[in-house]
Coordinates of N, CA, C and O in Angstrom, one line a residue:
G1 N 29.4 7.3 -7.7 CA 29.0 7.7 -6.5 C 28.5 9.1 -6.1 O 29.3 9.8 -5.6
I2 N 27.3 9.3 -6.4 CA 26.7 10.5 -5.9 C 26.2 10.3 -4.4 O 25.5 9.3 -4.2
P3 N 26.6 11.2 -3.5 CA 26.2 10.9 -2.1 C 24.7 11.1 -1.9 O 24.1 11.9 -2.6
L4 N 24.2 10.2 -1.1 CA 22.7 10.3 -0.8 C 22.5 10.6 0.7 O 23.1 9.9 1.6
V5 N 21.8 11.7 0.9 CA 21.5 12.1 2.3 C 20.0 12.0 2.4 O 19.2 12.5 1.6
V6 N 19.6 11.2 3.5 CA 18.1 11.0 3.7 C 17.7 11.8 5.0 O 18.4 11.7 6.0
S7 N 16.7 12.6 4.8 CA 16.1 13.4 5.9 C 14.9 12.6 6.5 O 14.0 12.4 5.8
L8 N 15.0 12.2 7.7 CA 13.9 11.5 8.4 C 12.8 12.5 8.8 O 12.8 13.0 10.0
C9 N 11.9 12.7 8.0 CA 10.8 13.6 8.3 C 9.7 13.0 9.2 O 8.9 13.7 9.8
D10 N 9.7 11.7 9.3 CA 8.8 10.9 10.1 C 9.3 9.5 10.3 O 10.5 9.4 10.3
Y11 N 8.5 8.6 10.5 CA 8.9 7.2 10.9 C 8.6 6.2 9.8 O 8.4 5.0 10.0
W12 N 8.5 6.7 8.5 CA 8.1 5.8 7.4 C 9.0 4.6 7.2 O 8.5 3.5 6.9
Y13 N 10.2 4.7 7.5 CA 11.1 3.6 7.3 C 10.9 2.5 8.4 O 11.3 1.3 8.2
L14 N 10.2 2.8 9.4 CA 9.8 1.8 10.4 C 8.4 1.4 10.4 O 8.0 0.3 10.8
C15 N 7.5 2.4 10.0 CA 6.1 2.2 10.2 C 5.3 2.5 8.9 O 5.4 3.6 8.4
P16 N 4.5 1.6 8.4 CA 3.7 1.8 7.2 C 2.8 3.0 7.3 O 2.4 3.6 6.3
R17 N 2.4 3.3 8.5 CA 1.5 4.5 8.8 C 2.4 5.8 8.9 O 1.8 6.8 9.1
H18 N 3.7 5.6 9.0 CA 4.7 6.7 9.1 C 4.7 7.4 10.5 O 5.5 8.4 10.7
S19 N 3.8 7.1 11.4 CA 3.7 7.9 12.6 C 4.0 7.2 13.9 O 4.1 7.8 15.0
L20 N 4.2 5.9 13.9 CA 4.3 5.1 15.1 C 3.2 5.2 16.0 O 3.3 5.2 17.2
V21 N 2.0 5.4 15.4 CA 0.7 5.4 16.2 C -0.2 4.4 15.5 O -0.4 4.5 14.3
T22 N -0.7 3.5 16.3 CA -1.6 2.5 15.7 C -2.9 3.0 15.2 O -3.3 4.2 15.5
W23 N -3.6 2.2 14.5 CA -4.9 2.7 13.9 C -5.9 3.1 14.9 O -6.7 4.0 14.7
D24 N -5.7 2.6 16.2 CA -6.6 3.0 17.2 C -6.0 4.0 18.2 O -6.5 4.2 19.3
G25 N -5.0 4.7 17.8 CA -4.4 5.8 18.5 C -3.4 5.5 19.6 O -3.0 6.4 20.3
R26 N -2.9 4.3 19.7 CA -1.9 3.9 20.7 C -0.5 4.1 20.1 O -0.3 4.0 19.0
H27 N 0.4 4.5 21.0 CA 1.8 4.6 20.6 C 2.3 3.2 20.3 O 2.0 2.2 20.9
C28 N 3.2 3.2 19.2 CA 3.8 1.9 18.8 C 5.3 2.1 18.7 O 5.8 3.2 18.3
D29 N 6.0 1.1 19.2 CA 7.5 1.2 19.2 C 8.1 0.7 17.8 O 9.3 0.7 17.7
G30 N 7.3 0.3 16.9 CA 7.7 -0.1 15.6 C 7.4 -1.6 15.4 O 6.8 -2.2 16.2
P31 N 7.8 -2.1 14.2 CA 7.5 -3.4 13.9 C 7.9 -4.5 14.9 O 9.0 -4.5 15.4
V32 N 6.9 -5.3 15.3 CA 7.2 -6.4 16.3 C 6.7 -7.7 15.6 O 5.6 -7.8 15.2
G33 N 7.6 -8.6 15.4 CA 7.3 -9.8 14.7 C 7.1 -9.6 13.2 O 7.1 -8.5 12.7
A34 N 6.9 -10.7 12.6 CA 6.8 -10.7 11.1 C 5.6 -9.9 10.6 O 5.6 -9.3 9.6
F35 N 4.5 -10.0 11.4 CA 3.2 -9.5 10.9 C 2.7 -8.4 11.8 O 1.5 -8.1 11.8
G36 N 3.5 -7.8 12.6 CA 3.0 -6.8 13.6 C 2.3 -5.6 13.0 O 1.4 -5.0 13.7
C37 N 2.5 -5.2 11.8 CA 1.9 -4.1 11.2 C 0.6 -4.4 10.5 O -0.1 -3.5 10.0
A38 N 0.3 -5.7 10.4 CA -0.9 -6.1 9.6 C -2.2 -5.6 10.1 O -3.0 -5.1 9.3
P39 N -2.5 -5.5 11.4 CA -3.7 -4.9 11.9 C -3.9 -3.5 11.4 O -5.0 -3.1 11.0
C40 N -2.9 -2.7 11.5 CA -3.0 -1.3 11.0 C -3.3 -1.2 9.5 O -4.1 -0.4 9.1
L41 N -2.6 -2.0 8.7 CA -2.8 -2.0 7.3 C -4.2 -2.5 7.0 O -4.9 -2.0 6.0
H42 N -4.7 -3.4 7.7 CA -6.1 -3.9 7.5 C -7.1 -2.8 7.8 O -8.0 -2.5 7.0
R43 N -6.9 -2.1 8.9 CA -7.9 -1.1 9.3 C -7.8 0.1 8.4 O -8.8 0.7 8.1
D44 N -6.6 0.5 8.0 CA -6.4 1.7 7.2 C -6.7 1.5 5.8 O -7.2 2.4 5.1
H45 N -6.4 0.3 5.2 CA -6.4 0.1 3.8 C -7.3 -1.1 3.4 O -7.4 -1.3 2.2
G46 N -7.8 -1.8 4.3 CA -8.7 -2.9 4.0 C -8.0 -4.1 3.5 O -8.6 -5.0 2.9
V47 N -6.6 -4.2 3.6 CA -5.9 -5.3 3.1 C -6.0 -6.4 4.2 O -6.2 -6.2 5.4
F48 N -5.8 -7.6 3.8 CA -5.9 -8.9 4.6 C -7.3 -9.2 5.0 O -7.9 -8.3 5.6
D49 N -7.7 -10.4 4.8 CA -9.1 -10.7 5.2 C -9.0 -11.3 6.7 O -7.9 -11.4 7.2
A50 N -10.1 -11.5 7.3 CA -10.1 -11.9 8.7 C -9.4 -13.2 9.0 O -8.7 -13.3 10.0
R51 N -9.5 -14.1 8.0 CA -8.8 -15.4 8.2 C -7.3 -15.2 8.2 O -6.5 -15.7 9.0
S52 N -6.8 -14.4 7.3 CA -5.4 -14.0 7.2 C -4.9 -13.3 8.5 O -3.8 -13.6 9.0
L53 N -5.7 -12.4 9.0 CA -5.3 -11.7 10.2 C -5.2 -12.7 11.4 O -4.3 -12.6 12.2
D54 N -6.1 -13.6 11.5 CA -6.1 -14.6 12.5 C -4.8 -15.4 12.4 O -4.1 -15.7 13.4
R55 N -4.4 -15.8 11.2 CA -3.2 -16.6 11.0 C -2.0 -15.8 11.4 O -1.1 -16.3 12.0
M56 N -1.9 -14.5 10.9 CA -0.8 -13.7 11.2 C -0.7 -13.4 12.7 O 0.4 -13.4 13.3
H57 N -1.8 -13.2 13.4 CA -1.8 -13.0 14.8 C -1.2 -14.2 15.5 O -0.5 -14.0 16.6
A58 N -1.4 -15.4 15.0 CA -0.8 -16.6 15.6 C 0.6 -16.9 15.1 O 1.2 -17.9 15.5
G59 N 1.1 -15.9 14.3 CA 2.5 -16.1 13.8 C 2.7 -16.9 12.6 O 3.8 -17.3 12.2
R60 N 1.6 -17.2 11.9 CA 1.7 -18.0 10.7 C 1.4 -17.2 9.5 O 0.6 -16.2 9.6
A61 N 2.0 -17.5 8.4 CA 1.8 -16.8 7.2 C 0.4 -17.0 6.6 O -0.2 -18.1 6.7
P62 N -0.2 -16.0 6.1 CA -1.6 -16.2 5.5 C -1.4 -16.9 4.1 O -0.3 -17.0 3.6
G63 N -2.5 -17.4 3.7 CA -2.5 -18.1 2.4 C -3.2 -17.2 1.3 O -3.7 -16.1 1.6
G64 N -3.3 -17.8 0.2 CA -4.1 -17.2 -0.9 C -3.6 -15.9 -1.4 O -2.4 -15.6 -1.4
A65 N -4.5 -15.0 -1.7 CA -4.2 -13.7 -2.3 C -3.4 -12.8 -1.3 O -2.7 -11.9 -1.8
D66 N -3.5 -13.0 0.0 CA -2.8 -12.2 0.9 C -1.3 -12.5 1.1 O -0.6 -11.7 1.7
L67 N -0.9 -13.7 0.6 CA 0.5 -14.1 0.8 C 1.5 -13.2 0.3 O 2.5 -12.8 1.0
P68 N 1.4 -12.7 -1.0 CA 2.5 -11.8 -1.5 C 2.6 -10.5 -0.7 O 3.7 -10.0 -0.4
L69 N 1.5 -9.9 -0.3 CA 1.6 -8.7 0.5 C 2.2 -9.0 1.9 O 3.0 -8.2 2.4
A70 N 1.8 -10.1 2.5 CA 2.3 -10.5 3.8 C 3.9 -10.7 3.7 O 4.6 -10.3 4.6
E71 N 4.3 -11.3 2.6 CA 5.8 -11.5 2.4 C 6.5 -10.2 2.3 O 7.5 -10.0 2.8
S72 N 5.8 -9.2 1.5 CA 6.4 -7.9 1.4 C 6.5 -7.2 2.7 O 7.4 -6.5 3.1
L73 N 5.4 -7.3 3.5 CA 5.3 -6.7 4.9 C 6.4 -7.3 5.8 O 7.1 -6.5 6.5
T74 N 6.7 -8.5 5.7 CA 7.7 -9.1 6.6 C 9.1 -8.7 6.2 O 10.0 -8.5 7.1
S75 N 9.4 -8.4 4.9 CA 10.7 -8.0 4.5 C 10.9 -6.5 4.5 O 12.0 -6.0 4.4
R76 N 9.8 -5.7 4.7 CA 9.8 -4.3 4.7 C 10.8 -3.7 5.7 O 11.7 -2.8 5.2
P77 N 10.8 -4.0 7.0 CA 11.7 -3.3 7.9 C 13.2 -3.5 7.5 O 13.9 -2.5 7.4
E78 N 13.6 -4.7 7.2 CA 15.0 -4.9 6.9 C 15.4 -4.2 5.5 O 16.5 -3.7 5.4
R79 N 14.5 -4.3 4.6 CA 14.7 -3.7 3.3 C 14.9 -2.2 3.4 O 15.8 -1.6 2.8
L80 N 14.1 -1.6 4.1 CA 14.2 -0.1 4.3 C 15.3 0.3 5.2 O 16.0 1.3 4.9
M81 N 15.6 -0.4 6.2 CA 16.8 -0.1 7.0 C 18.1 -0.3 6.2 O 19.0 0.5 6.4
K82 N 18.1 -1.3 5.3 CA 19.3 -1.4 4.5 C 19.5 -0.2 3.6 O 20.6 0.3 3.4
M83 N 18.4 0.4 3.1 CA 18.5 1.6 2.3 C 19.1 2.7 3.1 O 20.0 3.4 2.6
L84 N 18.7 2.8 4.4 CA 19.2 3.9 5.2 C 20.7 3.6 5.6 O 21.5 4.6 5.6
R85 N 21.0 2.4 5.8 CA 22.4 2.0 6.1 C 23.3 2.3 4.9 O 24.5 2.6 5.0
N86 N 22.8 2.3 3.7 CA 23.6 2.5 2.5 C 23.7 4.0 2.1 O 24.4 4.4 1.2
A87 N 22.9 4.8 2.8 CA 23.0 6.3 2.5 C 24.3 6.8 3.1 O 24.9 6.3 4.0
S88 N 24.7 7.9 2.4 CA 26.0 8.6 2.9 C 25.8 9.2 4.3 O 26.7 9.2 5.1
A89 N 24.6 9.7 4.5 CA 24.2 10.3 5.8 C 22.7 10.3 6.0 O 22.0 10.3 5.0
V90 N 22.3 10.2 7.2 CA 20.9 10.2 7.6 C 20.7 11.3 8.6 O 21.4 11.4 9.6
V91 N 19.7 12.2 8.3 CA 19.5 13.4 9.2 C 18.2 13.1 10.0 O 17.1 12.9 9.5
A92 N 18.4 13.1 11.3 CA 17.3 13.0 12.3 C 17.0 14.5 12.7 O 17.9 15.3 12.9
L93 N 15.7 14.7 13.0 CA 15.2 16.1 13.3 C 15.0 16.3 14.8 O 14.6 17.4 15.1
S94 N 15.2 15.3 15.6 CA 15.0 15.5 17.1 C 15.8 14.4 17.8 O 16.1 13.3 17.2
H95 N 16.1 14.6 19.0 CA 16.8 13.6 19.8 C 16.0 12.3 19.9 O 16.5 11.2 19.8
Y96 N 14.7 12.5 20.1 CA 13.8 11.4 20.2 C 13.8 10.5 18.9 O 14.0 9.3 19.0
Q97 N 13.7 11.2 17.8 CA 13.7 10.5 16.5 C 15.1 9.7 16.3 O 15.1 8.6 15.9
F98 N 16.1 10.4 16.7 CA 17.5 9.8 16.7 C 17.5 8.5 17.4 O 18.0 7.5 17.0
R99 N 17.0 8.6 18.7 CA 17.0 7.4 19.6 C 16.1 6.3 19.0 O 16.4 5.1 19.1
V100 N 14.9 6.6 18.5 CA 14.0 5.6 17.9 C 14.7 4.8 16.8 O 14.7 3.6 16.8
Y101 N 15.3 5.5 15.9 CA 16.0 4.9 14.7 C 17.2 4.1 15.2 O 17.4 3.0 14.7
Q102 N 17.9 4.6 16.2 CA 19.0 3.8 16.8 C 18.5 2.5 17.4 O 19.1 1.5 17.2
S103 N 17.4 2.6 18.1 CA 16.8 1.4 18.7 C 16.4 0.3 17.7 O 16.2 -0.9 18.0
H104 N 16.3 0.7 16.4 CA 15.9 -0.2 15.4 C 17.1 -0.6 14.5 O 17.0 -1.1 13.4
G105 N 18.3 -0.3 15.0 CA 19.5 -0.8 14.4 C 20.3 0.2 13.5 O 21.3 -0.2 12.8
L106 N 19.9 1.4 13.4 CA 20.6 2.4 12.6 C 21.7 2.9 13.4 O 21.5 3.5 14.5
T107 N 23.0 2.7 13.0 CA 24.1 3.1 13.9 C 24.3 4.6 13.9 O 24.0 5.3 13.0
S108 N 24.8 5.1 15.1 CA 24.9 6.5 15.3 C 25.9 7.2 14.3 O 25.8 8.4 14.1
S109 N 26.8 6.4 13.8 CA 27.8 7.0 12.9 C 27.1 7.4 11.6 O 27.7 8.3 10.8
R110 N 26.0 6.9 11.2 CA 25.3 7.2 10.0 C 24.3 8.4 10.2 O 23.9 9.1 9.3
V111 N 23.9 8.6 11.5 CA 22.8 9.6 11.8 C 23.4 10.9 12.3 O 24.3 10.9 13.1
R112 N 22.9 12.0 11.7 CA 23.3 13.3 12.1 C 22.1 14.0 12.7 O 21.0 14.0 12.0
L113 N 22.2 14.6 13.8 CA 21.1 15.3 14.4 C 21.1 16.8 13.9 O 22.1 17.5 14.1
V114 N 20.0 17.2 13.3 CA 19.9 18.6 12.8 C 18.5 19.0 13.3 O 17.5 18.8 12.6
E115 N 18.5 19.6 14.4 CA 17.2 20.0 15.0 C 16.6 21.2 14.3 O 17.2 22.1 13.8
H116 N 15.2 21.2 14.3 CA 14.5 22.3 13.8 C 14.7 23.5 14.8 O 14.9 23.2 16.0
G117 N 14.5 24.6 14.3 CA 14.6 25.8 15.3 C 14.8 27.1 14.5 O 15.0 27.1 13.3
V118 N 14.9 28.1 15.3 CA 15.1 29.4 14.7 C 16.3 30.0 15.4 O 16.4 30.0 16.6
D119 N 17.2 30.6 14.6 CA 18.3 31.3 15.2 C 17.8 32.7 15.6 O 17.6 33.5 14.8
L120 N 17.6 32.8 16.9 CA 17.1 34.1 17.4 C 18.0 35.3 17.2 O 17.5 36.4 17.2
S121 N 19.3 35.1 16.9 CA 20.2 36.2 16.7 C 19.8 36.9 15.4 O 20.1 38.1 15.2
E122 N 19.1 36.2 14.5 CA 18.6 36.9 13.3 C 17.5 37.9 13.5 O 17.1 38.7 12.7
L123 N 16.9 37.9 14.7 CA 15.9 38.8 15.1 C 16.4 40.1 15.8 O 15.7 41.0 16.1
D124 N 17.7 40.2 16.0 CA 18.4 41.3 16.5 C 18.0 42.6 15.7 O 18.0 42.6 14.5
G125 N 17.6 43.6 16.4 CA 17.3 44.9 15.7 C 15.8 45.0 15.4 O 15.3 46.1 15.1
F126 N 15.0 44.0 15.6 CA 13.6 44.0 15.4 C 12.9 44.5 16.7 O 13.4 44.1 17.8
S127 N 11.9 45.3 16.6 CA 11.2 45.7 17.8 C 10.3 44.6 18.3 O 9.6 44.0 17.4
P128 N 10.1 44.5 19.6 CA 9.2 43.4 20.1 C 7.8 43.9 19.8 O 7.5 45.0 19.6
C129 N 6.9 42.9 19.6 CA 5.5 43.1 19.4 C 4.9 43.8 20.6 O 5.1 43.5 21.7
T130 N 4.1 44.8 20.3 CA 3.4 45.6 21.3 C 2.0 45.1 21.6 O 1.4 45.5 22.5
E131 N 1.6 44.2 20.7 CA 0.2 43.6 20.9 C 0.3 42.7 22.1 O 1.1 41.7 22.2
P132 N -0.6 42.9 23.1 CA -0.6 42.1 24.3 C -1.1 40.7 24.1 O -0.9 39.8 24.9
K133 N -1.9 40.5 23.1 CA -2.6 39.2 22.9 C -1.7 38.1 22.3 O -1.1 38.4 21.2
L134 N -1.6 37.0 22.9 CA -0.8 35.9 22.4 C -1.6 35.3 21.2 O -2.9 35.1 21.3
T135 N -1.0 34.9 20.1 CA -1.6 34.2 19.0 C -0.9 32.9 18.8 O 0.4 32.9 18.6
I136 N -1.6 31.8 18.8 CA -1.1 30.5 18.6 C -1.5 30.1 17.2 O -2.7 30.2 16.9
G137 N -0.6 29.5 16.4 CA -1.0 29.0 15.1 C -0.7 27.5 14.9 O 0.4 27.1 15.5
F138 N -1.5 26.8 14.2 CA -1.2 25.4 13.8 C -1.5 25.3 12.4 O -2.6 25.7 11.9
I139 N -0.5 24.9 11.6 CA -0.6 24.6 10.2 C -0.1 23.2 10.0 O 1.0 22.9 10.3
G140 N -1.0 22.4 9.4 CA -0.6 21.0 9.2 C -1.8 20.0 9.1 O -2.9 20.5 9.1
S141 N -1.5 18.8 9.2 CA -2.5 17.7 9.2 C -3.3 17.8 10.5 O -2.7 17.8 11.5
L142 N -4.6 17.8 10.4 CA -5.4 17.8 11.6 C -5.6 16.3 12.0 O -6.6 15.7 12.0
S143 N -4.4 15.8 12.5 CA -4.4 14.4 12.9 C -3.9 14.3 14.4 O -3.1 15.2 14.8
P144 N -4.3 13.3 15.1 CA -3.9 13.2 16.5 C -2.4 13.2 16.8 O -2.0 13.9 17.7
H145 N -1.6 12.6 15.9 CA -0.2 12.6 16.2 C 0.5 14.0 15.9 O 1.6 14.2 16.3
K146 N -0.3 14.9 15.3 CA 0.2 16.3 15.1 C -0.2 17.2 16.3 O 0.4 18.2 16.5
G147 N -1.3 16.8 17.0 CA -1.7 17.5 18.2 C -2.4 18.8 18.1 O -2.4 19.6 19.0
P148 N -3.2 19.1 17.0 CA -3.9 20.4 17.0 C -5.0 20.5 18.0 O -5.3 21.7 18.3
L149 N -5.4 19.4 18.6 CA -6.5 19.5 19.7 C -5.9 19.9 21.0 O -6.6 20.4 21.9
L150 N -4.6 19.7 21.2 CA -4.0 20.0 22.5 C -4.1 21.4 23.0 O -4.5 21.7 24.1
P151 N -3.8 22.4 22.1 CA -4.0 23.8 22.6 C -5.4 24.1 22.9 O -5.7 24.9 23.8
A152 N -6.3 23.6 22.1 CA -7.8 23.8 22.3 C -8.2 23.3 23.6 O -9.0 23.9 24.4
K153 N -7.7 22.1 24.0 CA -8.0 21.6 25.3 C -7.5 22.4 26.5 O -8.1 22.6 27.5
A154 N -6.2 22.9 26.2 CA -5.6 23.8 27.2 C -6.4 25.1 27.4 O -6.6 25.5 28.6
L155 N -6.9 25.6 26.3 CA -7.7 26.9 26.4 C -9.0 26.6 27.1 O -9.5 27.4 27.9
A156 N -9.6 25.5 26.8 CA -10.9 25.1 27.5 C -10.7 25.0 29.0 O -11.6 25.3 29.7
G157 N -9.5 24.6 29.4 CA -9.3 24.5 30.8 C -9.0 25.8 31.5 O -9.0 25.8 32.8
D158 N -8.8 26.9 30.8 CA -8.5 28.2 31.4 C -9.1 29.3 30.6 O -8.5 29.9 29.7
P159 N -10.4 29.6 30.8 CA -11.1 30.7 30.0 C -10.4 32.0 30.2 O -10.7 32.9 29.4
S160 N -9.6 32.2 31.2 CA -9.0 33.6 31.4 C -7.8 33.9 30.5 O -7.4 35.0 30.4
I161 N -7.3 32.9 29.8 CA -6.2 33.1 28.9 C -6.6 34.0 27.7 O -7.5 33.7 27.0
D162 N -6.0 35.1 27.6 CA -6.3 36.1 26.5 C -5.4 35.8 25.3 O -4.2 36.2 25.2
C163 N -5.9 35.0 24.4 CA -5.2 34.6 23.2 C -6.1 34.2 22.1 O -7.4 34.1 22.3
E164 N -5.6 34.0 20.9 CA -6.3 33.5 19.8 C -5.5 32.2 19.3 O -4.3 32.1 19.4
Y165 N -6.3 31.2 18.8 CA -5.7 30.0 18.3 C -6.2 29.8 16.9 O -7.4 29.6 16.7
H166 N -5.3 29.9 15.9 CA -5.7 29.8 14.5 C -5.2 28.4 14.0 O -4.1 28.1 14.2
V167 N -6.2 27.7 13.5 CA -5.9 26.3 13.0 C -6.1 26.2 11.5 O -7.2 26.6 11.0
Y168 N -5.1 25.8 10.8 CA -5.2 25.7 9.3 C -4.8 24.2 8.9 O -3.7 23.8 9.3
G169 N -5.6 23.6 8.2 CA -5.3 22.2 7.7 C -6.5 21.6 7.1 O -7.7 22.0 7.3
A170 N -6.3 20.5 6.4 CA -7.4 19.8 5.8 C -8.2 19.1 6.8 O -7.7 18.3 7.6
Q171 N -9.5 19.3 6.8 CA -10.4 18.7 7.7 C -10.8 17.3 7.2 O -11.1 17.1 6.1
T172 N -10.6 16.3 8.1 CA -11.0 14.9 7.8 C -12.2 14.6 8.5 O -12.6 15.1 9.6
E173 N -13.0 13.7 7.9 CA -14.2 13.1 8.6 C -13.8 12.0 9.5 O -13.8 10.9 9.2
S174 N -13.4 12.5 10.7 CA -13.0 11.5 11.7 C -13.5 12.0 13.1 O -13.9 13.1 13.3
E175 N -13.4 11.1 14.1 CA -13.8 11.5 15.4 C -12.9 12.6 15.9 O -13.4 13.5 16.6
Y176 N -11.6 12.5 15.6 CA -10.7 13.5 16.1 C -11.1 14.9 15.4 O -11.1 15.9 16.1
G177 N -11.4 14.9 14.1 CA -11.8 16.1 13.4 C -13.0 16.7 14.0 O -13.1 17.9 14.2
R178 N -14.0 15.8 14.4 CA -15.2 16.3 15.0 C -14.9 17.0 16.4 O -15.5 18.0 16.7
K179 N -14.0 16.4 17.1 CA -13.7 16.9 18.4 C -13.1 18.3 18.3 O -13.3 19.2 19.1
L180 N -12.2 18.5 17.3 CA -11.6 19.8 17.0 C -12.7 20.8 16.6 O -12.6 21.9 17.1
Q181 N -13.6 20.4 15.8 CA -14.7 21.3 15.4 C -15.6 21.7 16.6 O -15.9 22.9 16.7
I182 N -15.8 20.8 17.4 CA -16.7 21.1 18.6 C -15.9 22.0 19.5 O -16.5 23.0 20.0
A183 N -14.6 21.8 19.7 CA -13.8 22.7 20.6 C -13.8 24.1 20.0 O -14.0 25.1 20.7
A184 N -13.7 24.2 18.7 CA -13.7 25.5 18.0 C -15.1 26.2 18.2 O -15.1 27.4 18.4
A185 N -16.1 25.5 18.1 CA -17.5 26.0 18.2 C -17.8 26.5 19.6 O -18.5 27.5 19.8
R186 N -17.2 25.9 20.6 CA -17.4 26.3 22.0 C -16.5 27.4 22.5 O -16.8 27.9 23.6
D187 N -15.5 27.8 21.7 CA -14.5 28.7 22.2 C -14.2 29.8 21.2 O -13.7 29.5 20.1
S188 N -14.6 31.0 21.4 CA -14.4 32.1 20.4 C -13.0 32.4 20.2 O -12.7 33.1 19.2
R189 N -12.1 31.9 21.0 CA -10.7 32.2 20.8 C -10.1 31.3 19.8 O -9.0 31.6 19.3
I190 N -10.8 30.3 19.3 CA -10.3 29.3 18.4 C -10.9 29.6 17.0 O -12.1 29.7 16.9

């Protein structure tokens, strides 16, 4: 027995997209019904043909080549939650994440909340910045669920804010990516 500690960096154990955001940008509470994730998998990865999607939408298993994947999809939530229940400890990174996993059956005795943050006492002795301009930085996936467009929209709403917004991340060819590029082109602070 080597102890296993799982850190929940996202919602992969609940959501094949890992974000609890549907393919069309809506919030998702997690798997609903046996085939609830099929539309996202179809849209993101091209799996399941139209006939299979219709059958799954009606609560029936697809036939043919789609059947093995559909069977795997239906067993996924319980299979992955069993893995978490067998871990020595599970680390959640926010109260929200903690509650979401609890709502899907992960008992609180298994989950430890370890929030991200900075111990400000480590900054004792440092001089405060004398630069009056606020600088905002974003480093990560330029995806809607990460929110890099939100500061740009806030800045667009108030041209008097004296700041810079630096965005670093892989640009994707998506509508969201185009909106971010347009916002940056319109505002010299970005």
